[in-house]
Coordinates of C-alpha atoms and ligand atoms in Angstrom, one line a residue:
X1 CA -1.0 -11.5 -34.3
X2 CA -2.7 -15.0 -34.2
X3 CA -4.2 -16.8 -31.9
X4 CA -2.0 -20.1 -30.7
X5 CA -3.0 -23.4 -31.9
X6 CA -6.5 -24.5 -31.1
X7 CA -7.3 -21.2 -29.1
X8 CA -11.3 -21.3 -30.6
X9 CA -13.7 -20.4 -28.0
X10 CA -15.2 -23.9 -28.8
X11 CA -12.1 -25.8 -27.4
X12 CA -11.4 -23.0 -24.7
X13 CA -14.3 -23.2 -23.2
X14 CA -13.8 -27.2 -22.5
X15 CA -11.0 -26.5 -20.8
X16 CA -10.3 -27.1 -16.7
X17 CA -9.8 -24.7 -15.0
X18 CA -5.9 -24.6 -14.6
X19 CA -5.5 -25.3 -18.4
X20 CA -7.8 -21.7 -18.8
X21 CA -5.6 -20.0 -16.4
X22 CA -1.8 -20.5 -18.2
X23 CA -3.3 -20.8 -22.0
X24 CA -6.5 -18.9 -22.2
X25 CA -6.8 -15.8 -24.4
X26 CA -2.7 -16.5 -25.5
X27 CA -2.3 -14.2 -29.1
X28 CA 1.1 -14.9 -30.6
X29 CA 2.9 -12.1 -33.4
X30 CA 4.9 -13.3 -36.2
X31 CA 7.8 -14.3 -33.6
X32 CA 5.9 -17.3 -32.2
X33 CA 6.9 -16.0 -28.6
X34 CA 6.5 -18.2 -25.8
X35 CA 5.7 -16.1 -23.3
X36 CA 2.5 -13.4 -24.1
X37 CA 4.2 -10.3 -25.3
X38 CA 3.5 -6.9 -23.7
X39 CA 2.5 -4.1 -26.1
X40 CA 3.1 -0.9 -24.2
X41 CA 1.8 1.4 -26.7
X42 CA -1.2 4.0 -26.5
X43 CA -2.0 4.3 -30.4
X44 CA -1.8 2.7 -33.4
X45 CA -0.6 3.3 -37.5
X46 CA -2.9 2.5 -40.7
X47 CA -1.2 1.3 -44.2
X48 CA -4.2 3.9 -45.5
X49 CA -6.9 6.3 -44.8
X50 CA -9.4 3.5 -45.4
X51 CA -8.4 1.6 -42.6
X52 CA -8.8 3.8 -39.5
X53 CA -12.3 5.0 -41.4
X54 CA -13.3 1.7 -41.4
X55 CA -12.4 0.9 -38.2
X56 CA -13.8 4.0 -36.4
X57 CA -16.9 2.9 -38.2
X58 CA -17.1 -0.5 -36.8
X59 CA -17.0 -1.9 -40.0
X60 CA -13.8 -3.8 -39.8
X61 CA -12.1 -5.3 -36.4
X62 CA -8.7 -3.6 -35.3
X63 CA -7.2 -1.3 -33.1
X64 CA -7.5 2.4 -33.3
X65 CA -6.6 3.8 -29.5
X66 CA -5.2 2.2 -26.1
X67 CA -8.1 3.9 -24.1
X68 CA -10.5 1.2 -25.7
X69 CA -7.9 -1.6 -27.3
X70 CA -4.6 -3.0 -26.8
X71 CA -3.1 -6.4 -27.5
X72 CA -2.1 -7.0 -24.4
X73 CA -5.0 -5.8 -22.6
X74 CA -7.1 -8.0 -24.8
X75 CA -5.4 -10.9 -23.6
X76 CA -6.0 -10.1 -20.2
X77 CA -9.7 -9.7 -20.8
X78 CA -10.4 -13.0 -23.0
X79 CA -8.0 -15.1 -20.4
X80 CA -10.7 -13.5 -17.4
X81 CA -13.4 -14.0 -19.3
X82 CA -13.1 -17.6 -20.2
X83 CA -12.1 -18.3 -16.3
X84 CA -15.3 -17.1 -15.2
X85 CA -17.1 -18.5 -17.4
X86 CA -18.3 -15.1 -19.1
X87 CA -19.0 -14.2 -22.4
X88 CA -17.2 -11.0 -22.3
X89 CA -14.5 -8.9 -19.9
X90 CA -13.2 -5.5 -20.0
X91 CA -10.4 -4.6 -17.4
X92 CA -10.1 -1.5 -15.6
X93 CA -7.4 0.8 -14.0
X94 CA -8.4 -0.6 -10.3
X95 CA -10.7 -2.7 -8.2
X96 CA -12.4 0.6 -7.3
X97 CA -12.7 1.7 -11.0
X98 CA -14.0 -1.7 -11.8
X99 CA -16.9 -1.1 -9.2
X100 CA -17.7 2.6 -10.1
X101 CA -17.8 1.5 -13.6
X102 CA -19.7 -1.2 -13.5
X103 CA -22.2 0.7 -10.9
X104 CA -22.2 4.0 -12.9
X105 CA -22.3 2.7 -16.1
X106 CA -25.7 0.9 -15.8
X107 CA -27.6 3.6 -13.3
X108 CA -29.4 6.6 -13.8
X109 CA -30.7 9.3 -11.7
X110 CA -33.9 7.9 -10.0
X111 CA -32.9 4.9 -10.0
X112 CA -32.3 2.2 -6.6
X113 CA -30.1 0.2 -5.7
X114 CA -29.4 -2.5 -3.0
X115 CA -26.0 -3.1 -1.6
X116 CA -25.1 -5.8 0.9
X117 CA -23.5 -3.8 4.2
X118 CA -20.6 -5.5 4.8
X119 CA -18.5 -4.8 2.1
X120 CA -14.8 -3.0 0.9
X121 CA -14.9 0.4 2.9
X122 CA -14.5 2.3 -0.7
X123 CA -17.3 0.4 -2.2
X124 CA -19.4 1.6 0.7
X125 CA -18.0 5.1 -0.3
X126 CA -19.2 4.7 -3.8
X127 CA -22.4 3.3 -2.7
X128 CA -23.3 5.7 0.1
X129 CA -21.9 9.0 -0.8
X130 CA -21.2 9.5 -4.9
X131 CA -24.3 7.3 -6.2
X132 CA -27.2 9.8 -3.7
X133 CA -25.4 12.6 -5.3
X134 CA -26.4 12.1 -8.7
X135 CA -30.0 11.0 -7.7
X136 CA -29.5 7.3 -7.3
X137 CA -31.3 5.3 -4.1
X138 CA -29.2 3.1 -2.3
X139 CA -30.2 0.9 0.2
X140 CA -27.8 -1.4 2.4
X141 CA -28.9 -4.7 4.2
X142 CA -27.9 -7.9 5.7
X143 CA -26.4 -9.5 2.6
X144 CA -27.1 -13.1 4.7
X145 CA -30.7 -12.3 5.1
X146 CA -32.5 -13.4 1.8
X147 CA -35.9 -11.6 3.2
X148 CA -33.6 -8.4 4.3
X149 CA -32.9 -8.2 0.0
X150 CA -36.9 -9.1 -0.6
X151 CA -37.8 -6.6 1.7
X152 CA -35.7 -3.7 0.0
X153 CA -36.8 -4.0 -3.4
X154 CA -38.6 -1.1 -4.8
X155 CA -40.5 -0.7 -8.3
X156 CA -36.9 1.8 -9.4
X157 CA -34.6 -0.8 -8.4
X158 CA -32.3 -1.9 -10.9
X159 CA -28.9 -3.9 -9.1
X160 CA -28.2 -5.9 -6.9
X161 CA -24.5 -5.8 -5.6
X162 CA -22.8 -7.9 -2.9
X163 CA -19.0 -9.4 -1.9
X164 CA -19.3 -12.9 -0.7
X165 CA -17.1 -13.8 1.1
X166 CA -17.2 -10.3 2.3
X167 CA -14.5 -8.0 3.5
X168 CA -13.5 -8.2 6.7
X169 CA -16.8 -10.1 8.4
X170 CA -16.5 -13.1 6.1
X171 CA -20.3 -13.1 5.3
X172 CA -21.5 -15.7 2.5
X173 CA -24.6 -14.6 0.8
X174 CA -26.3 -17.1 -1.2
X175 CA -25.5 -16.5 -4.8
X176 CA -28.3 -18.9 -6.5
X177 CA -30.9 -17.6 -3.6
X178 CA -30.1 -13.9 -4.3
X179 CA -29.7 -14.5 -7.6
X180 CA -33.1 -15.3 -8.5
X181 CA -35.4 -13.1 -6.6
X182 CA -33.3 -10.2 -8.7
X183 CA -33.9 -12.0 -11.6
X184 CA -37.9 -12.2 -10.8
X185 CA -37.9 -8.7 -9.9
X186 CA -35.6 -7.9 -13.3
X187 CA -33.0 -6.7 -11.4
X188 CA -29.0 -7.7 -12.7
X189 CA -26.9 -8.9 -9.7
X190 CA -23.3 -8.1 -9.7
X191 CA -20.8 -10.2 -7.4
X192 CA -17.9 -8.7 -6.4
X193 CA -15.4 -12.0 -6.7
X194 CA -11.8 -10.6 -5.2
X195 CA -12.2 -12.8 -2.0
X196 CA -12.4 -16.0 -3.9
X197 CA -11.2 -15.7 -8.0
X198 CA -13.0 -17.9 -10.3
X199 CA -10.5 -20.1 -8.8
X200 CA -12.8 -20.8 -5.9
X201 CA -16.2 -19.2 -6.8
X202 CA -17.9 -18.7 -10.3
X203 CA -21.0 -16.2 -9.1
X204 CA -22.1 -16.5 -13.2
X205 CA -22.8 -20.8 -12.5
X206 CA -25.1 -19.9 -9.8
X207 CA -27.2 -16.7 -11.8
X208 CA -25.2 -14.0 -11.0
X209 CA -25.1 -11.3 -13.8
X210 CA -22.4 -9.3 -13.6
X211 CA -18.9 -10.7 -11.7
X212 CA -16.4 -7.4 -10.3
X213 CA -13.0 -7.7 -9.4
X214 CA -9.9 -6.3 -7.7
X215 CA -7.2 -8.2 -10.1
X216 CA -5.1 -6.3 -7.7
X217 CA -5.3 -9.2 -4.7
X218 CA -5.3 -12.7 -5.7
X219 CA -5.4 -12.4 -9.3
X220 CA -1.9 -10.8 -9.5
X221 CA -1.0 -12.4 -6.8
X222 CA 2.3 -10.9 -5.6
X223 CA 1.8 -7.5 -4.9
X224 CA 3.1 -5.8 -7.9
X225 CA 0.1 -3.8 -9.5
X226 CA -3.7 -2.3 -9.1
X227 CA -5.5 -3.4 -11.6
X228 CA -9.9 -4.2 -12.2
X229 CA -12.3 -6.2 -14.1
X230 CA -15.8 -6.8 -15.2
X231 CA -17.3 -10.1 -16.3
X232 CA -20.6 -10.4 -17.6
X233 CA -22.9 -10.8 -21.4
X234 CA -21.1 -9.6 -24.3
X235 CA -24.4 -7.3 -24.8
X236 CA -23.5 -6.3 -20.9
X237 CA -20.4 -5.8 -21.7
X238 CA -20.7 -3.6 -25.0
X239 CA -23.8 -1.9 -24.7
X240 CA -23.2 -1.1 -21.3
X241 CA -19.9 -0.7 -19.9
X242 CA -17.6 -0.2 -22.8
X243 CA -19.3 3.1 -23.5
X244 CA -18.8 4.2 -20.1
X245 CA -15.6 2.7 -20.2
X246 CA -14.0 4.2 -23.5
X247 CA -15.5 7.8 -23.1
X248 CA -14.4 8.4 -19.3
X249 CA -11.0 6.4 -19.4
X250 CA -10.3 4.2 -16.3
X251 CA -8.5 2.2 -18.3
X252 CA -6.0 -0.6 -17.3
X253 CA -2.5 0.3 -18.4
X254 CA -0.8 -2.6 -21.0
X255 CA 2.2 -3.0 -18.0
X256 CA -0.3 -4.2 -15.4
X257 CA -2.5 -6.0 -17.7
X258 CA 0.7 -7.9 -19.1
X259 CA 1.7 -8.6 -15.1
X260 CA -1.7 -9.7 -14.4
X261 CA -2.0 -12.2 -17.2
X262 CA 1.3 -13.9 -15.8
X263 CA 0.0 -13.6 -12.2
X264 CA -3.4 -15.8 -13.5
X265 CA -1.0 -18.6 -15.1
X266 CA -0.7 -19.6 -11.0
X267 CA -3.7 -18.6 -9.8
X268 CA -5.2 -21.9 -9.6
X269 CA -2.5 -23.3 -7.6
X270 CA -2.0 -20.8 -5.7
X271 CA -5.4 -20.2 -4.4
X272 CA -6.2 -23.4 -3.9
X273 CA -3.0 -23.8 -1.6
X274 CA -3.4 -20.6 0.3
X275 CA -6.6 -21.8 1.1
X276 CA -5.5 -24.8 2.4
X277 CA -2.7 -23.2 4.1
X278 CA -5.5 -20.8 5.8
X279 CA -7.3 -23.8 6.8
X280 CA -4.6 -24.9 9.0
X281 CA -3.7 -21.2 10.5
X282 CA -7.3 -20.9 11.1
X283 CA -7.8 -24.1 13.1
X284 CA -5.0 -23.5 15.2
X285 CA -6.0 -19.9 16.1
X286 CA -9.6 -20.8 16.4
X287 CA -8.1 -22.8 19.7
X288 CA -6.2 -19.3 21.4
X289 CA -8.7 -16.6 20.6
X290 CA -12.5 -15.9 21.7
X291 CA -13.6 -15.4 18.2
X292 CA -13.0 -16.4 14.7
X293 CA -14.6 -15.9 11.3
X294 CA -13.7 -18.6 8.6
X295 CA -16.1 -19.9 6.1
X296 CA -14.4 -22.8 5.6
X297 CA -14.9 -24.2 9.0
X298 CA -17.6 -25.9 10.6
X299 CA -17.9 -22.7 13.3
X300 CA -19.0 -20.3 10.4
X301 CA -22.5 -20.1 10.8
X302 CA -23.1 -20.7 7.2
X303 CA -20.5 -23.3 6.0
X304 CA -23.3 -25.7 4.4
X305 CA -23.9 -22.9 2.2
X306 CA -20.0 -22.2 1.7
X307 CA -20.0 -26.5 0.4
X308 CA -22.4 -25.2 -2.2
X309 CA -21.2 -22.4 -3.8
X310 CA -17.0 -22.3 -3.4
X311 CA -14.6 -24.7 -4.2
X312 CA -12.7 -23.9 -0.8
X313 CA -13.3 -21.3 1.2
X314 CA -9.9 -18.8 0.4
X315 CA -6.8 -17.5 2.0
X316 CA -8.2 -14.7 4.1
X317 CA -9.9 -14.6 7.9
X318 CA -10.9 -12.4 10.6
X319 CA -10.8 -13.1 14.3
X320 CA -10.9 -11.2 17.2
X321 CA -9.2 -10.9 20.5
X322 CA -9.7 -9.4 24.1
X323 CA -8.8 -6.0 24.6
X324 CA -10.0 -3.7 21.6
X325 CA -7.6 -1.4 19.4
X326 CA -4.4 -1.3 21.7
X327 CA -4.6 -4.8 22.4
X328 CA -5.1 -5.9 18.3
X329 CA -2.1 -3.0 17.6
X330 CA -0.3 -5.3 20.0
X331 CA -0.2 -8.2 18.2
X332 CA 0.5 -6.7 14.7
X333 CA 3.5 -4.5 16.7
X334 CA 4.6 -7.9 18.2
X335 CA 4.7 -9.6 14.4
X336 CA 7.9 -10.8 13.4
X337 CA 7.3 -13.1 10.0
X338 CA 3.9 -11.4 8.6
X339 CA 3.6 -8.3 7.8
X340 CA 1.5 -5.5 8.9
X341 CA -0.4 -4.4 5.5
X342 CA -3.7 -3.9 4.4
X343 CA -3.8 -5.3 1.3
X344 CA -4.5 -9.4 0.4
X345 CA -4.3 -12.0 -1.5
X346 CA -0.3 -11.7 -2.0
X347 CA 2.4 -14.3 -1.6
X348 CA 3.0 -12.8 1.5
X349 CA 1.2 -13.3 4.7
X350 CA -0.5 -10.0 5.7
X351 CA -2.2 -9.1 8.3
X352 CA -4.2 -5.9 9.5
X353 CA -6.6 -4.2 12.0
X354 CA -9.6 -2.8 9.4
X355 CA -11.5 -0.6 11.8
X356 CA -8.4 1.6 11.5
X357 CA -7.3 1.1 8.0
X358 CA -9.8 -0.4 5.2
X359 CA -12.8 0.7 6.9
X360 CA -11.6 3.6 8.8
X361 CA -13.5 6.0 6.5
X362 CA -16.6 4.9 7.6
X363 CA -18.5 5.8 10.4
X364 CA -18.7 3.7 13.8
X365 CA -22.5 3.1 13.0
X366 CA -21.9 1.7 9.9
X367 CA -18.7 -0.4 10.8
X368 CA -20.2 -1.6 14.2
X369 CA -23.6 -2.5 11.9
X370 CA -21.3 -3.9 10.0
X371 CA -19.6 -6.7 12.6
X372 CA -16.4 -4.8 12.2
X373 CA -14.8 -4.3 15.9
X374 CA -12.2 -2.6 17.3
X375 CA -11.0 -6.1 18.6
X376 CA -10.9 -7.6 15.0
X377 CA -8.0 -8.5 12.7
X378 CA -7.7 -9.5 9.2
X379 CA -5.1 -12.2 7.9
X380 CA -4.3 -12.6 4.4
X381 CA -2.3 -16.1 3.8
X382 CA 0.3 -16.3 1.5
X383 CA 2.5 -18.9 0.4
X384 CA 4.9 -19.2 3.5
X385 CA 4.6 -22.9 5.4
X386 CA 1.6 -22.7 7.7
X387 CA 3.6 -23.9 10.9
X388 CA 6.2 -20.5 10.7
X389 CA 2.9 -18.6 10.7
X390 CA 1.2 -20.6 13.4
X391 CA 4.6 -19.7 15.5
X392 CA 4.7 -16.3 14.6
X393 CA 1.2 -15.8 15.5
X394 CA 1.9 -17.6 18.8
X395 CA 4.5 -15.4 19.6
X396 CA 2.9 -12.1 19.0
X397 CA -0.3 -13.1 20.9
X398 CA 1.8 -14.2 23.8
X399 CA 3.8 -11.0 23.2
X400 CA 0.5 -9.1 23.8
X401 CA -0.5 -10.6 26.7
X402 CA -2.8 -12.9 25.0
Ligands
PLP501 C1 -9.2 -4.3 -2.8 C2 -10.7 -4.5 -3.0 C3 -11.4 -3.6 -3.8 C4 -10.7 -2.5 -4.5 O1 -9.7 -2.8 -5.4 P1 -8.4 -1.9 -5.7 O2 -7.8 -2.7 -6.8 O3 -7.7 -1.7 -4.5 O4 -9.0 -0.6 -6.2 C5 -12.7 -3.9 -4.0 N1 -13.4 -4.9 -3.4 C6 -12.7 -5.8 -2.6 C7 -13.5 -6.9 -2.0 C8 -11.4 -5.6 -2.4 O5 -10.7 -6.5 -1.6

């Protein structure tokens, strides 16, 4: 295995960002294959006892074990890495093992922690239910209100850890703002970036510390596989998360990483056109229903600060209509082009009702505190043409009544 032609880090890194997205992180074995080549093996063979010694050591670079390295997976992680700008990646098994990881990996009992409120219903779980159990503080705020984070800080807290945009209330927190009074406090701030991709938002140009994903939405892309990363320093990175990482196994199998990696060769186009394509959806339904929550128009009440910090302001939306649960069931019944599913950032337009899917485990206190109504619904745009969604939504809100 080599790198291909020119692949050092020094060139890499120059790169734009499309260029980073189909080349970056590209190994080639002695067959000079084109396309990356997927290694779907768990262990590895030595020419002599030496080698595996030396390598268990640390002493000499290699494989031993898929739990901690694999070609393919490697790949995945330098390609991810390089897009966001970080100096090191490791991948996990999911979104959610990507956030428990990079949680559990860095706190200890006694230990506090502030999480923004709105954020994916699991997440919440994680934050609110596991973490108190082994002795860790959590406490949730407004992730808009920069006081609301100043406010929580306590002499034990040690992360900071927000979605922006955040799922489904489309809530922007200010990543340089938020950023730095961790950083004053010596607290690390971890992003979670599935909303946007470095294809729209690089959280580690503004301060962040630590980026999270879900490679399972936009990063794949089409719907095929879970899959999970974490961005930050390569002491981060090693000192922190890879022991966590290698001794409890949420590992990301070589399959998914391998489907991933092809899923980010498009990723720049096609988040930057889903986002455009939600851009004109968003402005026609902004005109037939009472409410709507896009970042990337003027409405949202924090759109200067979405000009700063995003490139555009990506492919998914909430609104709301009249008439609560039966009337928002309505319209996804009524659907005849996009389909009813809880999941985003596919190809596909998707579209679903959160306070009785995603955030259905949580309790109506904690949905309604966070902005998430019974009336709301959640579109994911994919790569259709915007005007057969704008008639399909049409249809089904006139089919509702609406
Ligand atoms: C989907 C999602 C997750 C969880 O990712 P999985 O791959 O489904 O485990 C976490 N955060 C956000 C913002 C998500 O959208």
């Amino acid at each position: 295995m080599k790198r291909t032609t020119g692949q050092d880090r020094s060139i890499t890194t120059q790169w734009r960002a499309a260029t980073r997205a189909v080349r970056g992180g590209t190994w080639r074995s002695e067959q000079g294959e084109t396309s990356e080549a997927l290694f779907l093996n768990s262990g590895y063979c030595y020419d002599d006892a030496e080698t595996p010694a030396a390598r268990f050591a640390g002493e000499q670079p290699g494989m031993t074990y898929s739990r901690t390295q694999n070609p393919t997976v490697q790949m995945l992680e330098e390609r991810i890495a390089l897009m966001e700008g970080a100096e090191a990646c490791r991948v996990q098994a999911s979104g959610m093992a990507a956030m428990t990881a990079v949680l559990l990996c860095q706190l200890s009992q006694g230990d506090h922690m502030v999480v923004a409120r709105a954020a994916f219903g699991p997440t919440r779980w994680v934050t609110d239910n596991l973490l108190p159990r082994f002795g860790i503080g959590v406490t949730a705020v407004d992730g808009r209100d920069l006081d609301a984070w100043k406010a929580a800080i306590q002499p034990n807290t040690k992360v900071f850890f927000y979605e922006t945009p955040a799922n489904p209330t489309m809530d922007i927190v200010d990543v340089a703002a938020v950023s730095a009074l961790a950083r004053a406090h010596g607290i690390r701030t971890v992003v979670d970036n599935a909303f946007a991709t470095s294809a729209l938002q690089r959280p580690l140009d503004f301060g962040a510390d630590v980026v999270a994903y879900s490679a399972t939405k936009l990063m794949d892309g089409q719907g095929r596989v879970l899959a999970g990363a974490v961005c930050g320093s390569a002491d981060f990175i090693n000192t922190l998360l890879l022991p966590f990482q290698r001794n409890t196994g949420p590992t990301l199998s070589p399959f998914n990483a391998w489907v991933v990696l092809k899923g980010l060769e498009t990723l720049d186009l096609r988040a930057n056109h889903q986002a455009a394509s939600a851009l004109t959806v968003a402005r026609f339904l902004e005109s037939r229903v009472p409410r709507l929550i896009y970042p990337g128009l003027p409405s949202h009440p924090q759109y200067d600060l979405v000009q700063k910090q995003m490139k555009a302001a990506g492919s998914i939306f909430s609104f709301e209509i009249e008439g609560g649960r039966a009337a928002a069931h309505g319209v996804l019944d009524a659907l005849e082009l996009i389909d009813i599913s809880n999941n985003i950032g596919d190809a596909k337009s998707l579209m679903t009702h959160p306070a009785s899917t995603t955030h259905s485990s949580l309790t109506p206190q904690v949905r309604a505190g966070m902005g998430v109504t019974e009336g709301m619904l959640r579109i994911s745009v994919g790569l259709e043409d915007p005007d057969d969604l704008i008639e399909d939504l049409d249809q089904a809100l006139k089919a509702a009544g609406l």
